[in-house]
Amino acid sequence: MIKKTMCAIAAVAVLAACEVVPVQTEAQGGAVQAKPSAPTLTQSQAARSFARVVQTVEPVAERECRVRTSGVNCDFNIIIDDRPNQPSNAYQTLDKKGRPVVVFTLPLIRDARNADELAFVLGHETAHHIAGHIERQQQNAVAGAVIFAGLATLTGGDANAVRSAQKLGAQVGARTYSKDFELEADALGTIITAKAGYNPIRGAEFFTRIPDPGDKFLGTHPPNAARIKIVRQTAAGL
């Protein structure tokens, strides 16, 4: 029973960790959709620009990962989700062997107005891995599940009530510091973007075209203004 419960908690934590994306709304299970904008690049131009950005930014992100971490897999795998009808989205996760994976959907690549925006998004997502956000979210999820389950038990809840409390606690725990994680990734992503030779301030203009999450309680992302501010502050210190 305990083993099954912990597996369920871990599953919730991993799903929550996959929500650490730079553009997010409540649609499609946390995946975020950007507002449509008139593209300045053709499809072929966007594809070539993305390929150049990956070739340039990935080695920089890998170097930053090796300098800032110990015993962490820094071999990033950058892939494109070419399934039809996907939202404009990017996120970082881990494969079964623990290798960091950064996923871009085709609409996001097409929505980017320049290479700086693509570079910033890639820098942001690799920064999530370097900062260990998935592991930290998992830890927060487990802690939240234990606390909520304990409260349900103390108030006389039955087995179903305890399981529901564990699931809710895991979700709340995973979201507890998600806004801080996003700002951390924005700051480190700014450094990676700049070291790769791109303009992070111009890249962060992507935030001006996506829905603003505001400052919702237990929201996963901070207000867009706060994100642009941290990018400018970090860039000014470089």
PDB file of C-alpha atoms in Angstrom:
ATOM      1  CA  MET A   1       0.000   0.000   0.000  1.00  0.00           C
ATOM      2  CA  ILE A   2       2.765   2.428   0.955  1.00  0.00           C
ATOM      3  CA  LYS A   3       4.724   1.535  -2.175  1.00  0.00           C
ATOM      4  CA  LYS A   4       1.718   2.162  -4.418  1.00  0.00           C
ATOM      5  CA  THR A   5       1.030   5.465  -2.683  1.00  0.00           C
ATOM      6  CA  MET A   6       4.594   6.684  -3.127  1.00  0.00           C
ATOM      7  CA  CYS A   7       4.509   5.695  -6.815  1.00  0.00           C
ATOM      8  CA  ALA A   8       1.331   7.719  -7.261  1.00  0.00           C
ATOM      9  CA  ILE A   9       2.929  10.709  -5.536  1.00  0.00           C
ATOM     10  CA  ALA A  10       6.000  10.425  -7.753  1.00  0.00           C
ATOM     11  CA  ALA A  11       3.804  10.319 -10.860  1.00  0.00           C
ATOM     12  CA  VAL A  12       2.022  13.514  -9.813  1.00  0.00           C
ATOM     13  CA  ALA A  13       5.373  15.186  -9.141  1.00  0.00           C
ATOM     14  CA  VAL A  14       6.764  14.277 -12.551  1.00  0.00           C
ATOM     15  CA  LEU A  15       3.644  15.584 -14.270  1.00  0.00           C
ATOM     16  CA  ALA A  16       3.927  18.795 -12.310  1.00  0.00           C
ATOM     17  CA  ALA A  17       7.571  19.077 -13.244  1.00  0.00           C
ATOM     18  CA  CYS A  18       6.638  18.883 -16.916  1.00  0.00           C
ATOM     19  CA  GLU A  19       4.659  22.084 -16.407  1.00  0.00           C
ATOM     20  CA  VAL A  20       7.821  24.155 -16.052  1.00  0.00           C
ATOM     21  CA  VAL A  21       7.446  25.847 -19.401  1.00  0.00           C
ATOM     22  CA  PRO A  22       8.018  29.427 -20.432  1.00  0.00           C
ATOM     23  CA  VAL A  23       4.573  29.924 -21.918  1.00  0.00           C
ATOM     24  CA  GLN A  24       1.680  28.554 -19.981  1.00  0.00           C
ATOM     25  CA  THR A  25      -2.076  28.699 -19.465  1.00  0.00           C
ATOM     26  CA  GLU A  26      -4.537  26.276 -17.921  1.00  0.00           C
ATOM     27  CA  ALA A  27      -5.371  24.702 -21.293  1.00  0.00           C
ATOM     28  CA  GLN A  28      -4.178  21.219 -22.307  1.00  0.00           C
ATOM     29  CA  GLY A  29      -3.166  19.965 -18.882  1.00  0.00           C
ATOM     30  CA  GLY A  30      -1.006  22.943 -18.038  1.00  0.00           C
ATOM     31  CA  ALA A  31       0.559  23.348 -21.461  1.00  0.00           C
ATOM     32  CA  VAL A  32       0.680  26.947 -22.466  1.00  0.00           C
ATOM     33  CA  GLN A  33      -0.545  28.565 -25.611  1.00  0.00           C
ATOM     34  CA  ALA A  34       0.867  31.800 -26.988  1.00  0.00           C
ATOM     35  CA  LYS A  35      -1.319  34.404 -28.599  1.00  0.00           C
ATOM     36  CA  PRO A  36      -1.203  34.144 -32.377  1.00  0.00           C
ATOM     37  CA  SER A  37       1.102  36.679 -33.941  1.00  0.00           C
ATOM     38  CA  ALA A  38       2.133  37.557 -37.453  1.00  0.00           C
ATOM     39  CA  PRO A  39       5.333  35.571 -38.033  1.00  0.00           C
ATOM     40  CA  THR A  40       8.314  37.394 -39.420  1.00  0.00           C
ATOM     41  CA  LEU A  41       9.984  34.181 -40.629  1.00  0.00           C
ATOM     42  CA  THR A  42       8.811  31.711 -43.227  1.00  0.00           C
ATOM     43  CA  GLN A  43       8.519  28.074 -42.196  1.00  0.00           C
ATOM     44  CA  SER A  44      11.845  27.170 -43.798  1.00  0.00           C
ATOM     45  CA  GLN A  45      13.527  30.210 -42.265  1.00  0.00           C
ATOM     46  CA  ALA A  46      12.157  29.298 -38.856  1.00  0.00           C
ATOM     47  CA  ALA A  47      13.463  25.733 -39.211  1.00  0.00           C
ATOM     48  CA  ARG A  48      16.942  26.913 -40.174  1.00  0.00           C
ATOM     49  CA  SER A  49      16.951  29.479 -37.380  1.00  0.00           C
ATOM     50  CA  PHE A  50      15.956  26.857 -34.824  1.00  0.00           C
ATOM     51  CA  ALA A  51      18.687  24.486 -36.000  1.00  0.00           C
ATOM     52  CA  ARG A  52      21.317  27.226 -35.668  1.00  0.00           C
ATOM     53  CA  VAL A  53      20.057  28.178 -32.227  1.00  0.00           C
ATOM     54  CA  VAL A  54      20.248  24.587 -31.002  1.00  0.00           C
ATOM     55  CA  GLN A  55      23.778  24.174 -32.367  1.00  0.00           C
ATOM     56  CA  THR A  56      24.875  27.390 -30.660  1.00  0.00           C
ATOM     57  CA  VAL A  57      22.996  27.357 -27.352  1.00  0.00           C
ATOM     58  CA  GLU A  58      23.156  23.659 -26.421  1.00  0.00           C
ATOM     59  CA  PRO A  59      26.974  23.571 -25.955  1.00  0.00           C
ATOM     60  CA  VAL A  60      26.792  26.701 -23.793  1.00  0.00           C
ATOM     61  CA  ALA A  61      24.016  25.214 -21.661  1.00  0.00           C
ATOM     62  CA  GLU A  62      26.036  22.011 -21.310  1.00  0.00           C
ATOM     63  CA  ARG A  63      29.089  23.945 -20.129  1.00  0.00           C
ATOM     64  CA  GLU A  64      27.006  25.890 -17.619  1.00  0.00           C
ATOM     65  CA  CYS A  65      25.497  22.634 -16.401  1.00  0.00           C
ATOM     66  CA  ARG A  66      28.908  21.049 -15.840  1.00  0.00           C
ATOM     67  CA  VAL A  67      30.256  24.118 -14.059  1.00  0.00           C
ATOM     68  CA  ARG A  68      27.231  24.588 -11.798  1.00  0.00           C
ATOM     69  CA  THR A  69      26.425  20.958 -10.942  1.00  0.00           C
ATOM     70  CA  SER A  70      28.096  17.729  -9.848  1.00  0.00           C
ATOM     71  CA  GLY A  71      27.070  14.255 -10.915  1.00  0.00           C
ATOM     72  CA  VAL A  72      24.295  15.583 -13.146  1.00  0.00           C
ATOM     73  CA  ASN A  73      23.624  14.426 -16.703  1.00  0.00           C
ATOM     74  CA  CYS A  74      24.338  17.508 -18.825  1.00  0.00           C
ATOM     75  CA  ASP A  75      23.865  15.868 -22.239  1.00  0.00           C
ATOM     76  CA  PHE A  76      20.785  17.761 -23.402  1.00  0.00           C
ATOM     77  CA  ASN A  77      18.544  16.185 -26.004  1.00  0.00           C
ATOM     78  CA  ILE A  78      16.647  18.874 -27.909  1.00  0.00           C
ATOM     79  CA  ILE A  79      13.662  17.474 -29.795  1.00  0.00           C
ATOM     80  CA  ILE A  80      10.676  18.747 -31.763  1.00  0.00           C
ATOM     81  CA  ASP A  81       7.136  17.597 -31.069  1.00  0.00           C
ATOM     82  CA  ASP A  82       5.681  17.503 -34.575  1.00  0.00           C
ATOM     83  CA  ARG A  83       2.308  16.032 -33.649  1.00  0.00           C
ATOM     84  CA  PRO A  84      -0.581  17.945 -35.241  1.00  0.00           C
ATOM     85  CA  ASN A  85      -2.716  20.420 -33.281  1.00  0.00           C
ATOM     86  CA  GLN A  86      -0.175  20.964 -30.512  1.00  0.00           C
ATOM     87  CA  PRO A  87      -0.139  24.342 -28.711  1.00  0.00           C
ATOM     88  CA  SER A  88       2.768  26.755 -28.861  1.00  0.00           C
ATOM     89  CA  ASN A  89       4.801  25.224 -26.067  1.00  0.00           C
ATOM     90  CA  ALA A  90       8.221  24.190 -24.781  1.00  0.00           C
ATOM     91  CA  TYR A  91       9.163  22.235 -21.686  1.00  0.00           C
ATOM     92  CA  GLN A  92      11.974  20.332 -20.004  1.00  0.00           C
ATOM     93  CA  THR A  93      11.720  16.793 -18.688  1.00  0.00           C
ATOM     94  CA  LEU A  94      13.858  13.672 -18.211  1.00  0.00           C
ATOM     95  CA  ASP A  95      13.872  10.449 -20.201  1.00  0.00           C
ATOM     96  CA  LYS A  96      13.860   7.008 -18.561  1.00  0.00           C
ATOM     97  CA  LYS A  97      17.638   7.067 -18.220  1.00  0.00           C
ATOM     98  CA  GLY A  98      17.691  10.493 -16.601  1.00  0.00           C
ATOM     99  CA  ARG A  99      18.889  12.372 -19.665  1.00  0.00           C
ATOM    100  CA  PRO A 100      17.538  15.938 -19.820  1.00  0.00           C
ATOM    101  CA  VAL A 101      15.133  16.499 -22.701  1.00  0.00           C
ATOM    102  CA  VAL A 102      13.906  19.857 -23.982  1.00  0.00           C
ATOM    103  CA  VAL A 103      10.840  19.705 -26.200  1.00  0.00           C
ATOM    104  CA  PHE A 104       9.652  22.390 -28.641  1.00  0.00           C
ATOM    105  CA  THR A 105       6.383  22.171 -30.521  1.00  0.00           C
ATOM    106  CA  LEU A 106       6.278  23.335 -34.123  1.00  0.00           C
ATOM    107  CA  PRO A 107       3.852  26.206 -33.390  1.00  0.00           C
ATOM    108  CA  LEU A 108       6.287  27.709 -30.877  1.00  0.00           C
ATOM    109  CA  ILE A 109       9.116  27.586 -33.400  1.00  0.00           C
ATOM    110  CA  ARG A 110       6.864  29.271 -35.952  1.00  0.00           C
ATOM    111  CA  ASP A 111       5.612  31.854 -33.419  1.00  0.00           C
ATOM    112  CA  ALA A 112       9.101  33.062 -32.554  1.00  0.00           C
ATOM    113  CA  ARG A 113       9.844  36.320 -34.326  1.00  0.00           C
ATOM    114  CA  ASN A 114      13.617  35.986 -34.238  1.00  0.00           C
ATOM    115  CA  ALA A 115      16.494  33.746 -33.175  1.00  0.00           C
ATOM    116  CA  ASP A 116      16.877  35.616 -29.874  1.00  0.00           C
ATOM    117  CA  GLU A 117      13.441  34.431 -28.751  1.00  0.00           C
ATOM    118  CA  LEU A 118      14.208  30.825 -29.647  1.00  0.00           C
ATOM    119  CA  ALA A 119      17.558  31.065 -27.871  1.00  0.00           C
ATOM    120  CA  PHE A 120      15.980  32.502 -24.734  1.00  0.00           C
ATOM    121  CA  VAL A 121      13.322  29.795 -24.572  1.00  0.00           C
ATOM    122  CA  LEU A 122      15.989  27.122 -24.983  1.00  0.00           C
ATOM    123  CA  GLY A 123      18.198  28.775 -22.370  1.00  0.00           C
ATOM    124  CA  HIS A 124      15.255  28.967 -19.982  1.00  0.00           C
ATOM    125  CA  GLU A 125      14.344  25.307 -20.373  1.00  0.00           C
ATOM    126  CA  THR A 126      17.914  24.047 -19.977  1.00  0.00           C
ATOM    127  CA  ALA A 127      18.181  26.244 -16.882  1.00  0.00           C
ATOM    128  CA  HIS A 128      15.336  24.281 -15.277  1.00  0.00           C
ATOM    129  CA  HIS A 129      17.467  21.155 -15.463  1.00  0.00           C
ATOM    130  CA  ILE A 130      20.648  22.849 -14.267  1.00  0.00           C
ATOM    131  CA  ALA A 131      18.781  24.216 -11.238  1.00  0.00           C
ATOM    132  CA  GLY A 132      17.350  20.774 -10.438  1.00  0.00           C
ATOM    133  CA  HIS A 133      13.749  21.918 -10.554  1.00  0.00           C
ATOM    134  CA  ILE A 134      12.212  18.533 -11.351  1.00  0.00           C
ATOM    135  CA  GLU A 135      13.886  16.905  -8.342  1.00  0.00           C
ATOM    136  CA  ARG A 136      12.925  19.821  -6.112  1.00  0.00           C
ATOM    137  CA  GLN A 137       9.322  19.643  -7.305  1.00  0.00           C
ATOM    138  CA  GLN A 138       9.238  15.940  -6.568  1.00  0.00           C
ATOM    139  CA  GLN A 139      10.506  16.578  -3.053  1.00  0.00           C
ATOM    140  CA  ASN A 140       7.885  19.283  -2.529  1.00  0.00           C
ATOM    141  CA  ALA A 141       5.177  16.971  -3.872  1.00  0.00           C
ATOM    142  CA  VAL A 142       6.121  14.172  -1.478  1.00  0.00           C
ATOM    143  CA  ALA A 143       6.209  16.572   1.459  1.00  0.00           C
ATOM    144  CA  GLY A 144       2.803  17.992   0.517  1.00  0.00           C
ATOM    145  CA  ALA A 145       1.312  14.502   0.166  1.00  0.00           C
ATOM    146  CA  VAL A 146       2.596  13.429   3.597  1.00  0.00           C
ATOM    147  CA  ILE A 147       1.278  16.561   5.300  1.00  0.00           C
ATOM    148  CA  PHE A 148      -2.163  16.406   3.688  1.00  0.00           C
ATOM    149  CA  ALA A 149      -2.489  12.681   4.344  1.00  0.00           C
ATOM    150  CA  GLY A 150      -1.571  13.249   7.993  1.00  0.00           C
ATOM    151  CA  LEU A 151      -4.209  15.927   8.341  1.00  0.00           C
ATOM    152  CA  ALA A 152      -6.828  13.670   6.740  1.00  0.00           C
ATOM    153  CA  THR A 153      -5.927  10.868   9.135  1.00  0.00           C
ATOM    154  CA  LEU A 154      -6.078  13.137  12.194  1.00  0.00           C
ATOM    155  CA  THR A 155      -9.538  14.351  11.209  1.00  0.00           C
ATOM    156  CA  GLY A 156     -10.835  10.781  10.945  1.00  0.00           C
ATOM    157  CA  GLY A 157     -10.779  10.401   7.174  1.00  0.00           C
ATOM    158  CA  ASP A 158     -11.227   6.932   5.680  1.00  0.00           C
ATOM    159  CA  ALA A 159      -8.821   5.309   3.199  1.00  0.00           C
ATOM    160  CA  ASN A 160     -10.395   7.082   0.218  1.00  0.00           C
ATOM    161  CA  ALA A 161     -10.186  10.441   1.961  1.00  0.00           C
ATOM    162  CA  VAL A 162      -6.524   9.869   2.802  1.00  0.00           C
ATOM    163  CA  ARG A 163      -5.728   8.928  -0.812  1.00  0.00           C
ATOM    164  CA  SER A 164      -7.513  12.024  -2.097  1.00  0.00           C
ATOM    165  CA  ALA A 165      -5.628  14.155   0.419  1.00  0.00           C
ATOM    166  CA  GLN A 166      -2.330  12.641  -0.692  1.00  0.00           C
ATOM    167  CA  LYS A 167      -3.038  13.449  -4.338  1.00  0.00           C
ATOM    168  CA  LEU A 168      -4.108  17.004  -3.540  1.00  0.00           C
ATOM    169  CA  GLY A 169      -1.112  17.479  -1.253  1.00  0.00           C
ATOM    170  CA  ALA A 170       1.246  16.325  -3.990  1.00  0.00           C
ATOM    171  CA  GLN A 171      -0.268  18.796  -6.442  1.00  0.00           C
ATOM    172  CA  VAL A 172      -0.121  21.675  -3.964  1.00  0.00           C
ATOM    173  CA  GLY A 173       3.419  20.773  -2.916  1.00  0.00           C
ATOM    174  CA  ALA A 174       4.652  20.635  -6.504  1.00  0.00           C
ATOM    175  CA  ARG A 175       3.256  24.099  -7.180  1.00  0.00           C
ATOM    176  CA  THR A 176       4.453  25.709  -3.954  1.00  0.00           C
ATOM    177  CA  TYR A 177       7.674  27.187  -5.336  1.00  0.00           C
ATOM    178  CA  SER A 178       6.944  26.910  -9.059  1.00  0.00           C
ATOM    179  CA  LYS A 179       6.918  30.693  -9.541  1.00  0.00           C
ATOM    180  CA  ASP A 180      10.330  30.946  -7.893  1.00  0.00           C
ATOM    181  CA  PHE A 181      11.583  28.163 -10.165  1.00  0.00           C
ATOM    182  CA  GLU A 182      10.417  30.079 -13.235  1.00  0.00           C
ATOM    183  CA  LEU A 183      12.230  33.238 -12.172  1.00  0.00           C
ATOM    184  CA  GLU A 184      15.370  31.225 -11.397  1.00  0.00           C
ATOM    185  CA  ALA A 185      15.192  29.697 -14.874  1.00  0.00           C
ATOM    186  CA  ASP A 186      14.621  33.126 -16.422  1.00  0.00           C
ATOM    187  CA  ALA A 187      17.730  34.491 -14.683  1.00  0.00           C
ATOM    188  CA  LEU A 188      19.996  31.562 -15.584  1.00  0.00           C
ATOM    189  CA  GLY A 189      18.415  31.375 -19.033  1.00  0.00           C
ATOM    190  CA  THR A 190      19.402  35.005 -19.534  1.00  0.00           C
ATOM    191  CA  ILE A 191      23.026  34.137 -18.761  1.00  0.00           C
ATOM    192  CA  ILE A 192      23.019  31.145 -21.105  1.00  0.00           C
ATOM    193  CA  THR A 193      21.395  33.151 -23.894  1.00  0.00           C
ATOM    194  CA  ALA A 194      23.913  35.974 -23.584  1.00  0.00           C
ATOM    195  CA  LYS A 195      26.913  33.642 -23.429  1.00  0.00           C
ATOM    196  CA  ALA A 196      25.655  31.981 -26.610  1.00  0.00           C
ATOM    197  CA  GLY A 197      25.802  35.342 -28.373  1.00  0.00           C
ATOM    198  CA  TYR A 198      22.085  36.171 -28.407  1.00  0.00           C
ATOM    199  CA  ASN A 199      20.194  39.100 -26.898  1.00  0.00           C
ATOM    200  CA  PRO A 200      18.176  37.873 -23.880  1.00  0.00           C
ATOM    201  CA  ILE A 201      16.255  41.146 -23.523  1.00  0.00           C
ATOM    202  CA  ARG A 202      15.077  40.915 -27.114  1.00  0.00           C
ATOM    203  CA  GLY A 203      14.416  37.208 -26.544  1.00  0.00           C
ATOM    204  CA  ALA A 204      12.243  37.908 -23.497  1.00  0.00           C
ATOM    205  CA  GLU A 205       9.916  40.014 -25.652  1.00  0.00           C
ATOM    206  CA  PHE A 206       8.197  36.669 -26.227  1.00  0.00           C
ATOM    207  CA  PHE A 207       6.526  37.284 -22.851  1.00  0.00           C
ATOM    208  CA  THR A 208       4.750  40.346 -24.221  1.00  0.00           C
ATOM    209  CA  ARG A 209       2.741  38.147 -26.590  1.00  0.00           C
ATOM    210  CA  ILE A 210       1.587  35.377 -24.256  1.00  0.00           C
ATOM    211  CA  PRO A 211      -1.323  35.370 -21.780  1.00  0.00           C
ATOM    212  CA  ASP A 212      -0.336  36.971 -18.489  1.00  0.00           C
ATOM    213  CA  PRO A 213      -0.985  34.527 -15.618  1.00  0.00           C
ATOM    214  CA  GLY A 214      -1.204  37.439 -13.194  1.00  0.00           C
ATOM    215  CA  ASP A 215      -0.440  36.451  -9.630  1.00  0.00           C
ATOM    216  CA  LYS A 216      -2.842  33.578  -9.062  1.00  0.00           C
ATOM    217  CA  PHE A 217      -2.737  31.623  -5.799  1.00  0.00           C
ATOM    218  CA  LEU A 218      -0.768  28.431  -6.441  1.00  0.00           C
ATOM    219  CA  GLY A 219      -0.314  29.452 -10.054  1.00  0.00           C
ATOM    220  CA  THR A 220       2.619  27.841 -11.810  1.00  0.00           C
ATOM    221  CA  HIS A 221       4.043  30.977 -13.426  1.00  0.00           C
ATOM    222  CA  PRO A 222       4.740  34.523 -12.196  1.00  0.00           C
ATOM    223  CA  PRO A 223       3.370  37.632 -13.925  1.00  0.00           C
ATOM    224  CA  ASN A 224       5.013  38.381 -17.256  1.00  0.00           C
ATOM    225  CA  ALA A 225       6.185  41.781 -15.965  1.00  0.00           C
ATOM    226  CA  ALA A 226       8.124  40.087 -13.163  1.00  0.00           C
ATOM    227  CA  ARG A 227       9.797  37.785 -15.653  1.00  0.00           C
ATOM    228  CA  ILE A 228      10.836  40.601 -17.965  1.00  0.00           C
ATOM    229  CA  LYS A 229      12.162  42.505 -14.947  1.00  0.00           C
ATOM    230  CA  ILE A 230      14.401  39.637 -13.806  1.00  0.00           C
ATOM    231  CA  VAL A 231      15.742  39.245 -17.344  1.00  0.00           C
ATOM    232  CA  ARG A 232      16.631  42.935 -17.530  1.00  0.00           C
ATOM    233  CA  GLN A 233      18.214  42.906 -14.077  1.00  0.00           C
ATOM    234  CA  THR A 234      20.283  39.824 -14.860  1.00  0.00           C
ATOM    235  CA  ALA A 235      21.387  41.127 -18.244  1.00  0.00           C
ATOM    236  CA  ALA A 236      22.425  44.428 -16.698  1.00  0.00           C
ATOM    237  CA  GLY A 237      24.784  42.577 -14.390  1.00  0.00           C
ATOM    238  CA  LEU A 238      26.578  40.677 -17.145  1.00  0.00           C
TER     239      LEU A 238
END
